[in-house]
PDB file of C-alpha atoms in Angstrom:
ATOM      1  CA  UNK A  21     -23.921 -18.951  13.692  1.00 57.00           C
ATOM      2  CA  UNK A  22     -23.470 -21.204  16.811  1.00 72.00           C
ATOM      3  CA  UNK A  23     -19.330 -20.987  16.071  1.00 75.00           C
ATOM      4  CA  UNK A  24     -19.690 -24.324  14.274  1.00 81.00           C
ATOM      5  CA  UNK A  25     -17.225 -24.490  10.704  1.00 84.00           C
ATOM      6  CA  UNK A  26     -18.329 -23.064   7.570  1.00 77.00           C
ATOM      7  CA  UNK A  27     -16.955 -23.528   4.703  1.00 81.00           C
ATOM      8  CA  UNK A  28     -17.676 -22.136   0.801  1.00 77.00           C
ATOM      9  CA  UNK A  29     -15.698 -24.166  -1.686  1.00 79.00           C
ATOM     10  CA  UNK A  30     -13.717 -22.237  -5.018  1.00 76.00           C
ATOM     11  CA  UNK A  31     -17.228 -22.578  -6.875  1.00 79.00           C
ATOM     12  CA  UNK A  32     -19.644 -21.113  -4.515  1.00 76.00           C
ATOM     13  CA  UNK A  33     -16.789 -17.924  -4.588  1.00 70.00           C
ATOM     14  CA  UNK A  34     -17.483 -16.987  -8.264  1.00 72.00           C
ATOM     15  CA  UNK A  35     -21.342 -16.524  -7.708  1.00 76.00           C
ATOM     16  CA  UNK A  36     -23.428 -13.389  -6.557  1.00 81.00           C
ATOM     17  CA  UNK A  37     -24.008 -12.951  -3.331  1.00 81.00           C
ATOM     18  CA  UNK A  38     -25.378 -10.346  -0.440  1.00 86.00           C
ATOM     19  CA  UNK A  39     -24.281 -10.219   3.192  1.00 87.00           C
ATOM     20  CA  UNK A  40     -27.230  -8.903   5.225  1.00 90.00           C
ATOM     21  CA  UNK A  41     -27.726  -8.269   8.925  1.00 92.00           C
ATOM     22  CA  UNK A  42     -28.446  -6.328  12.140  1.00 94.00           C
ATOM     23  CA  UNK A  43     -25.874  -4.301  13.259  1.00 92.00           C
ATOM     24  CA  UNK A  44     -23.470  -5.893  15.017  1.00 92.00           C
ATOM     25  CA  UNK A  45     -23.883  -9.346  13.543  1.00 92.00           C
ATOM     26  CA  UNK A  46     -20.797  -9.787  11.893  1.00 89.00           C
ATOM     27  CA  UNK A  47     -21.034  -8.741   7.491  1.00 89.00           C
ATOM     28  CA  UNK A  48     -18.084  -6.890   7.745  1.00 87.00           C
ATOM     29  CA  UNK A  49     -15.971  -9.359   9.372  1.00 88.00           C
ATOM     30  CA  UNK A  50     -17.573 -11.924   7.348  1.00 88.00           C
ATOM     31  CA  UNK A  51     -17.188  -9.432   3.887  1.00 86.00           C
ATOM     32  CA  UNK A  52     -13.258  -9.489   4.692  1.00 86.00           C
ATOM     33  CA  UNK A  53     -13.361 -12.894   5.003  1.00 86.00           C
ATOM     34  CA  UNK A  54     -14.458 -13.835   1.756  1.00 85.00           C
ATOM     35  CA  UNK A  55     -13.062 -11.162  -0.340  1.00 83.00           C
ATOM     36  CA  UNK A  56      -9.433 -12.059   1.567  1.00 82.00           C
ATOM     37  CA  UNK A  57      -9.486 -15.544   0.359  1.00 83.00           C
ATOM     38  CA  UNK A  58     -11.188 -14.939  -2.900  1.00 81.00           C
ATOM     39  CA  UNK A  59      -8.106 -12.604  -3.665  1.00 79.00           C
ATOM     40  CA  UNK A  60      -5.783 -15.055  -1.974  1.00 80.00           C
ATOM     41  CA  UNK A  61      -7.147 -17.578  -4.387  1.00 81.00           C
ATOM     42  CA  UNK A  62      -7.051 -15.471  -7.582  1.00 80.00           C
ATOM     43  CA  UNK A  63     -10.720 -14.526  -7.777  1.00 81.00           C
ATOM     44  CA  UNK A  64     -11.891 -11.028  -8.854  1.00 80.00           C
ATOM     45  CA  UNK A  65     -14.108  -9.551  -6.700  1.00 80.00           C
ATOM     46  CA  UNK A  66     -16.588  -6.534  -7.028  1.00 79.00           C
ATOM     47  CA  UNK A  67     -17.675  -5.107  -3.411  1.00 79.00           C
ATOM     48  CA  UNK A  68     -20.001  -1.600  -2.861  1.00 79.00           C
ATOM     49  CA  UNK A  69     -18.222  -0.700   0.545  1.00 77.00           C
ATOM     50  CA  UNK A  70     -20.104   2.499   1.819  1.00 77.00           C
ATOM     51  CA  UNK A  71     -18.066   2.301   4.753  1.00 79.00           C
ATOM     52  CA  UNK A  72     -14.382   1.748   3.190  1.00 78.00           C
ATOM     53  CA  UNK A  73     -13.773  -1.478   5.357  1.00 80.00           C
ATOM     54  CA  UNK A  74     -13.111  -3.734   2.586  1.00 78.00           C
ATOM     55  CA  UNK A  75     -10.942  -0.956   0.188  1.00 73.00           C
ATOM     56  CA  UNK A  76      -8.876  -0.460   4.068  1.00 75.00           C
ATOM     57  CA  UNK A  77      -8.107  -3.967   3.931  1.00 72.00           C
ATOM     58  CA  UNK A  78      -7.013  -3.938  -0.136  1.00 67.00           C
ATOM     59  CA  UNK A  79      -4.948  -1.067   0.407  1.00 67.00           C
ATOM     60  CA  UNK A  80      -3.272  -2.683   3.447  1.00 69.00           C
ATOM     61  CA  UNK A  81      -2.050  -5.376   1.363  1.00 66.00           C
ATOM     62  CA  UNK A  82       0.799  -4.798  -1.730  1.00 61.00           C
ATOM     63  CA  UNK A  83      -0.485  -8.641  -3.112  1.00 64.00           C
ATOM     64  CA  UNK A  84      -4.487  -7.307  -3.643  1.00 63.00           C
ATOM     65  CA  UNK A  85      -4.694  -5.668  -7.588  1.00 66.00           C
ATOM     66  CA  UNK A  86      -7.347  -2.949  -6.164  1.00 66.00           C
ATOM     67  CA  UNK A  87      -9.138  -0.292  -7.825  1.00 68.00           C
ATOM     68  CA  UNK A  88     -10.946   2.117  -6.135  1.00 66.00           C
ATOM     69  CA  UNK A  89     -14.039   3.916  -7.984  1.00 65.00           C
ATOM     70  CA  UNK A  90     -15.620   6.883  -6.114  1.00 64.00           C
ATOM     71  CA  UNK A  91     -17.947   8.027  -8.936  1.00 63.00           C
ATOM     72  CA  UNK A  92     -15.703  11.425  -9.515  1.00 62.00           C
ATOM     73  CA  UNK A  93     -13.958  10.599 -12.493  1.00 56.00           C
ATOM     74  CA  UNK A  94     -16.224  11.038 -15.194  1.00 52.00           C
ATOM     75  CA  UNK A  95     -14.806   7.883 -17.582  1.00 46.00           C
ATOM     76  CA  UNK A  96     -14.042   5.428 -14.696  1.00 49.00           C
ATOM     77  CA  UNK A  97     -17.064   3.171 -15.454  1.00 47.00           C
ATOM     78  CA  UNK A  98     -18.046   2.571 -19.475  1.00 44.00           C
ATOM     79  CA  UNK A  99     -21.023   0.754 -20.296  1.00 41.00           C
ATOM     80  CA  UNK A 100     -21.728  -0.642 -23.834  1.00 36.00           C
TER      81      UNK A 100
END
């Protein structure tokens, strides 16, 4: 981006999306971003953080309902 706005209105939130990139160019900053003001804004929010930046920034904040799955407990994700 040149630093012009961007903007993703309440509807474009509650789709799918992927952040991809070089290194450097911004997807976390831009991942904690969007999952700030979709949580700010009452949206749920699924994120695979490898690195932890996003679950840093939920468990900085008492407002975020966060739950953290690490694939050890054996019953923490049920499919039908």
């Amino acid at each position: 981006m040149d630093g012009s706005k961007f903007e993703l209105d309440r509807v474009s939130l509650t789709k799918h999306a992927i952040i991809l990139g070089a290194t450097g160019s911004g997807k976390t900053v831009l991942s904690k971003v969007i999952v700030e003001e979709a949580a700010l804004q009452g949206i749920p929010t699924f994120a695979i953080d490898p690195k932890g930046d996003i679950a840093n920034l939920a468990f900085k904040s008492a407002s975020f309902d966060f739950t953290k799955w690490s694939g050890k407990e054996a019953d923490a994700l049920k499919i039908n």
